[in-house]
mmCIF file of C-alpha atoms in Angstrom:
data_model
loop_
_atom_site.group_PDB
_atom_site.id
_atom_site.type_symbol
_atom_site.label_atom_id
_atom_site.label_comp_id
_atom_site.label_asym_id
_atom_site.label_seq_id
_atom_site.Cartn_x
_atom_site.Cartn_y
_atom_site.Cartn_z
ATOM 1 C CA MET Q 1 6.317 65.460 30.069
ATOM 2 C CA THR Q 2 3.093 65.850 28.125
ATOM 3 C CA ASP Q 3 1.258 63.228 26.156
ATOM 4 C CA LYS Q 4 -0.703 65.468 23.835
ATOM 5 C CA PRO Q 5 -2.041 63.955 20.632
ATOM 6 C CA ARG Q 6 -0.463 65.069 17.371
ATOM 7 C CA ILE Q 7 -2.897 66.287 14.739
ATOM 8 C CA GLY Q 8 -1.911 66.935 11.146
ATOM 9 C CA ILE Q 9 -3.485 69.715 9.116
ATOM 10 C CA ILE Q 10 -3.133 68.387 5.575
ATOM 11 C CA ILE Q 11 -3.230 70.848 2.677
ATOM 12 C CA GLY Q 12 -4.902 68.939 -0.147
ATOM 13 C CA THR Q 13 -3.894 71.092 -3.109
ATOM 14 C CA THR Q 14 -0.517 72.114 -4.496
ATOM 15 C CA ARG Q 15 -1.297 74.526 -7.304
ATOM 16 C CA GLU Q 16 0.304 77.951 -7.511
ATOM 17 C CA GLY Q 17 -1.964 80.674 -6.155
ATOM 18 C CA ARG Q 18 -4.061 78.236 -4.142
ATOM 19 C CA PHE Q 19 -6.654 79.690 -1.788
ATOM 20 C CA ALA Q 20 -5.899 77.025 0.834
ATOM 21 C CA ASP Q 21 -3.210 79.073 2.563
ATOM 22 C CA THR Q 22 -5.778 81.634 3.758
ATOM 23 C CA PRO Q 23 -7.958 79.224 5.755
ATOM 24 C CA LEU Q 24 -4.848 77.259 6.751
ATOM 25 C CA ASN Q 25 -3.223 80.221 8.510
ATOM 26 C CA TRP Q 26 -6.512 81.101 10.198
ATOM 27 C CA LEU Q 27 -7.074 77.531 11.426
ATOM 28 C CA VAL Q 28 -3.492 77.098 12.631
ATOM 29 C CA ASP Q 29 -3.855 80.272 14.706
ATOM 30 C CA ILE Q 30 -7.022 78.933 16.351
ATOM 31 C CA ALA Q 31 -5.632 75.427 16.827
ATOM 32 C CA ARG Q 32 -2.307 76.367 18.375
ATOM 33 C CA LYS Q 33 -3.997 78.513 21.035
ATOM 34 C CA ARG Q 34 -5.849 75.498 22.407
ATOM 35 C CA GLY Q 35 -3.105 73.678 24.301
ATOM 36 C CA ASP Q 36 -4.825 70.270 24.225
ATOM 37 C CA ALA Q 37 -3.020 68.926 21.131
ATOM 38 C CA ASP Q 38 0.021 69.591 18.984
ATOM 39 C CA PHE Q 39 -0.819 70.618 15.421
ATOM 40 C CA ASP Q 40 1.518 70.001 12.463
ATOM 41 C CA VAL Q 41 1.006 71.454 8.992
ATOM 42 C CA VAL Q 42 1.436 68.763 6.333
ATOM 43 C CA ASP Q 43 1.766 70.353 2.895
ATOM 44 C CA LEU Q 44 1.530 68.042 -0.109
ATOM 45 C CA ARG Q 45 3.950 70.397 -1.872
ATOM 46 C CA ASP Q 46 6.594 68.896 0.406
ATOM 47 C CA TYR Q 47 5.748 65.382 -0.825
ATOM 48 C CA PRO Q 48 5.878 65.478 -4.652
ATOM 49 C CA MET Q 49 4.879 61.884 -5.414
ATOM 50 C CA PRO Q 50 4.441 60.450 -8.904
ATOM 51 C CA PHE Q 51 1.133 58.927 -9.897
ATOM 52 C CA PHE Q 52 0.708 55.744 -7.898
ATOM 53 C CA GLU Q 53 2.783 53.093 -9.633
ATOM 54 C CA GLU Q 54 3.828 50.781 -6.828
ATOM 55 C CA LYS Q 55 4.121 47.047 -7.450
ATOM 56 C CA GLY Q 56 1.846 46.241 -4.551
ATOM 57 C CA SER Q 57 -0.959 47.735 -2.507
ATOM 58 C CA PRO Q 58 0.033 49.659 0.635
ATOM 59 C CA PHE Q 59 -2.301 47.240 2.415
ATOM 60 C CA TYR Q 60 0.467 44.655 1.995
ATOM 61 C CA VAL Q 61 3.765 46.496 1.475
ATOM 62 C CA PRO Q 62 5.141 49.965 2.209
ATOM 63 C CA PRO Q 63 5.830 52.216 -0.787
ATOM 64 C CA ALA Q 64 9.133 51.827 -2.624
ATOM 65 C CA ASN Q 65 9.201 55.493 -3.652
ATOM 66 C CA ASP Q 66 11.375 57.516 -1.240
ATOM 67 C CA VAL Q 67 9.042 60.519 -1.062
ATOM 68 C CA ALA Q 68 6.017 58.288 -0.599
ATOM 69 C CA ARG Q 69 7.794 56.508 2.260
ATOM 70 C CA LYS Q 70 8.415 59.861 3.958
ATOM 71 C CA TRP Q 71 4.748 60.748 3.436
ATOM 72 C CA ALA Q 72 3.673 57.426 4.976
ATOM 73 C CA GLU Q 73 6.006 57.967 7.937
ATOM 74 C CA LYS Q 74 4.540 61.428 8.501
ATOM 75 C CA ILE Q 75 0.974 60.122 8.415
ATOM 76 C CA ASP Q 76 1.945 57.324 10.805
ATOM 77 C CA SER Q 77 3.392 59.837 13.292
ATOM 78 C CA LEU Q 78 0.045 61.627 13.619
ATOM 79 C CA ASP Q 79 -2.996 60.704 15.713
ATOM 80 C CA GLY Q 80 -5.690 62.653 13.851
ATOM 81 C CA TYR Q 81 -6.173 64.858 10.819
ATOM 82 C CA VAL Q 82 -7.814 67.972 9.419
ATOM 83 C CA PHE Q 83 -7.998 67.917 5.628
ATOM 84 C CA ILE Q 84 -8.062 71.311 3.942
ATOM 85 C CA THR Q 85 -9.627 70.528 0.595
ATOM 86 C CA ALA Q 86 -10.792 72.425 -2.431
ATOM 87 C CA GLU Q 87 -13.528 71.050 -4.650
ATOM 88 C CA TYR Q 88 -12.366 69.915 -8.088
ATOM 89 C CA ASN Q 89 -15.237 68.803 -10.348
ATOM 90 C CA HIS Q 90 -17.397 67.547 -7.460
ATOM 91 C CA SER Q 91 -14.426 65.776 -5.849
ATOM 92 C CA VAL Q 92 -11.013 66.210 -4.250
ATOM 93 C CA SER Q 93 -7.883 67.257 -6.099
ATOM 94 C CA GLY Q 94 -5.990 64.591 -8.003
ATOM 95 C CA VAL Q 95 -2.875 65.222 -5.927
ATOM 96 C CA LEU Q 96 -4.744 64.484 -2.688
ATOM 97 C CA LYS Q 97 -6.330 61.300 -4.031
ATOM 98 C CA ASN Q 98 -2.939 60.146 -5.294
ATOM 99 C CA ALA Q 99 -1.326 60.812 -1.901
ATOM 100 C CA LEU Q 100 -4.040 58.809 -0.156
ATOM 101 C CA ASP Q 101 -3.441 55.883 -2.507
ATOM 102 C CA TYR Q 102 0.114 55.521 -1.169
ATOM 103 C CA VAL Q 103 -0.860 54.786 2.438
ATOM 104 C CA TYR Q 104 -3.143 52.446 4.309
ATOM 105 C CA ARG Q 105 -2.183 51.157 7.753
ATOM 106 C CA GLU Q 106 -0.753 54.537 8.744
ATOM 107 C CA PHE Q 107 -4.279 56.000 8.672
ATOM 108 C CA ASN Q 108 -6.123 53.087 10.308
ATOM 109 C CA ARG Q 109 -8.384 53.792 13.282
ATOM 110 C CA LYS Q 110 -7.681 57.511 13.455
ATOM 111 C CA PRO Q 111 -10.179 60.406 13.174
ATOM 112 C CA ALA Q 112 -10.386 63.125 10.548
ATOM 113 C CA THR Q 113 -12.373 66.254 9.900
ATOM 114 C CA PHE Q 114 -12.426 68.822 7.125
ATOM 115 C CA LEU Q 115 -12.073 72.458 6.174
ATOM 116 C CA SER Q 116 -13.397 72.773 2.642
ATOM 117 C CA TYR Q 117 -13.976 75.551 0.152
ATOM 118 C CA GLY Q 118 -15.489 76.039 -3.275
ATOM 119 C CA GLY Q 119 -18.706 76.846 -5.091
ATOM 120 C CA SER Q 120 -20.780 74.631 -2.829
ATOM 121 C CA GLY Q 121 -18.549 75.183 0.170
ATOM 122 C CA GLY Q 122 -16.485 72.210 -0.936
ATOM 123 C CA THR Q 123 -19.106 69.896 0.541
ATOM 124 C CA ARG Q 124 -19.161 67.565 -2.471
ATOM 125 C CA ALA Q 125 -15.406 67.118 -2.151
ATOM 126 C CA VAL Q 126 -15.842 66.301 1.532
ATOM 127 C CA GLU Q 127 -18.540 63.730 0.807
ATOM 128 C CA HIS Q 128 -16.260 62.015 -1.696
ATOM 129 C CA LEU Q 129 -13.320 62.225 0.691
ATOM 130 C CA ARG Q 130 -15.366 60.557 3.437
ATOM 131 C CA HIS Q 131 -15.851 57.525 1.166
ATOM 132 C CA ILE Q 132 -12.139 57.317 0.375
ATOM 133 C CA LEU Q 133 -11.188 57.608 4.038
ATOM 134 C CA ALA Q 134 -13.689 54.932 5.062
ATOM 135 C CA GLU Q 135 -11.691 52.461 2.972
ATOM 136 C CA LEU Q 136 -8.556 53.536 4.879
ATOM 137 C CA GLN Q 137 -10.361 52.859 8.192
ATOM 138 C CA VAL Q 138 -10.431 56.548 9.088
ATOM 139 C CA ALA Q 139 -13.291 57.761 11.290
ATOM 140 C CA SER Q 140 -14.630 60.908 9.621
ATOM 141 C CA LEU Q 141 -16.404 63.283 11.985
ATOM 142 C CA LYS Q 142 -19.539 65.395 11.711
ATOM 143 C CA TRP Q 143 -18.263 68.909 12.377
ATOM 144 C CA ASN Q 144 -16.377 70.602 9.565
ATOM 145 C CA VAL Q 145 -15.861 74.137 8.268
ATOM 146 C CA SER Q 146 -17.150 75.029 4.789
ATOM 147 C CA LEU Q 147 -16.354 78.232 2.912
ATOM 148 C CA GLY Q 148 -18.678 79.060 0.050
ATOM 149 C CA MET Q 149 -18.374 81.720 -2.616
ATOM 150 C CA THR Q 150 -19.746 84.426 -0.303
ATOM 151 C CA GLU Q 151 -16.819 84.048 2.070
ATOM 152 C CA MET Q 152 -14.244 83.377 -0.641
ATOM 153 C CA LEU Q 153 -15.193 86.407 -2.738
ATOM 154 C CA GLY Q 154 -15.365 88.572 0.368
ATOM 155 C CA ILE Q 155 -11.777 87.607 1.146
ATOM 156 C CA MET Q 156 -10.400 87.679 -2.399
ATOM 157 C CA ARG Q 157 -12.191 90.796 -3.730
ATOM 158 C CA GLU Q 158 -13.420 92.858 -0.798
ATOM 159 C CA GLY Q 159 -10.401 92.716 1.500
ATOM 160 C CA LYS Q 160 -12.193 90.787 4.219
ATOM 161 C CA THR Q 161 -10.452 88.245 6.437
ATOM 162 C CA MET Q 162 -11.600 84.980 7.962
ATOM 163 C CA ALA Q 163 -12.170 86.896 11.209
ATOM 164 C CA ASP Q 164 -14.981 88.823 9.480
ATOM 165 C CA TYR Q 165 -17.056 85.627 9.566
ATOM 166 C CA PRO Q 166 -17.508 84.861 13.300
ATOM 167 C CA TYR Q 167 -19.733 81.850 12.616
ATOM 168 C CA LEU Q 168 -16.703 80.165 11.034
ATOM 169 C CA VAL Q 169 -14.742 80.595 14.269
ATOM 170 C CA GLU Q 170 -17.575 79.016 16.267
ATOM 171 C CA THR Q 171 -17.744 76.078 13.872
ATOM 172 C CA ALA Q 172 -13.963 75.655 13.879
ATOM 173 C CA GLU Q 173 -13.935 75.486 17.672
ATOM 174 C CA LYS Q 174 -16.654 72.805 17.659
ATOM 175 C CA MET Q 175 -14.783 70.922 14.953
ATOM 176 C CA LEU Q 176 -11.512 70.955 16.907
ATOM 177 C CA ASP Q 177 -13.231 70.082 20.203
ATOM 178 C CA ASP Q 178 -14.750 67.033 18.544
ATOM 179 C CA LEU Q 179 -11.538 66.090 16.761
ATOM 180 C CA VAL Q 180 -9.395 66.247 19.903
ATOM 181 C CA TRP Q 181 -11.961 64.175 21.829
ATOM 182 C CA TRP Q 182 -11.993 61.467 19.165
ATOM 183 C CA THR Q 183 -8.229 61.644 18.722
ATOM 184 C CA ASP Q 184 -7.711 60.964 22.434
ATOM 185 C CA ALA Q 185 -10.325 58.202 22.501
ATOM 186 C CA LEU Q 186 -9.034 56.359 19.450
ATOM 187 C CA ARG Q 187 -5.396 56.748 20.473
ATOM 188 C CA ASP Q 188 -6.216 55.177 23.849
ATOM 189 C CA ALA Q 189 -8.070 52.359 22.094
ATOM 190 C CA ARG Q 190 -5.157 51.704 19.708
ATOM 191 C CA ARG Q 191 -2.725 51.603 22.632
ATOM 192 C CA ALA Q 192 -4.963 49.202 24.558
ATOM 193 C CA ALA Q 193 -5.199 46.927 21.514
ATOM 194 C CA LEU Q 194 -1.399 46.875 21.178
ATOM 195 C CA LYS Q 195 -1.002 45.943 24.855
ATOM 196 C CA GLN Q 196 -3.558 43.189 24.525
ATOM 197 C CA ALA Q 197 -1.819 41.808 21.438
ATOM 198 C CA ALA Q 198 1.626 41.826 23.117
#
């Protein structure tokens, strides 16, 4: 029996024709070859939640909406996260922000990192996302993968693939090394805290 951590790769956009599926498939291929964690794809298309309209904050009560409850249960089942995020007007997509508003305790004391894309490599979206996640008690990590317009246009217009950018592979490996380390460390700490409280 193995006790590998479970890491969710969350796709933070739902629009038709999204670019996210390209880096997602590339990252999943790298991640699943590692063997030191189990990686689950979490697609927000599978969790079509209305704009947050709950009677209470998720800090105090779980969501009443059925889909939001399933989303919260999924987040709770995971030990760490990679957010694949586009940049929308210097920030994250509305659908990702809305999804984050539905959960709180399920994210607490877990690590996250990012694969972003956009005109500035999606870095402004990541910086905003770090602030949001801090409020959810998520430990955001240093290493992340950023795809700027050079890489995106090469893929979309010139027929290149993610493999044509070897520096992205190197960064992804560092990112996942760091994420698995922190996922193990924080999972052990959460378990120790539960034992102490029992």
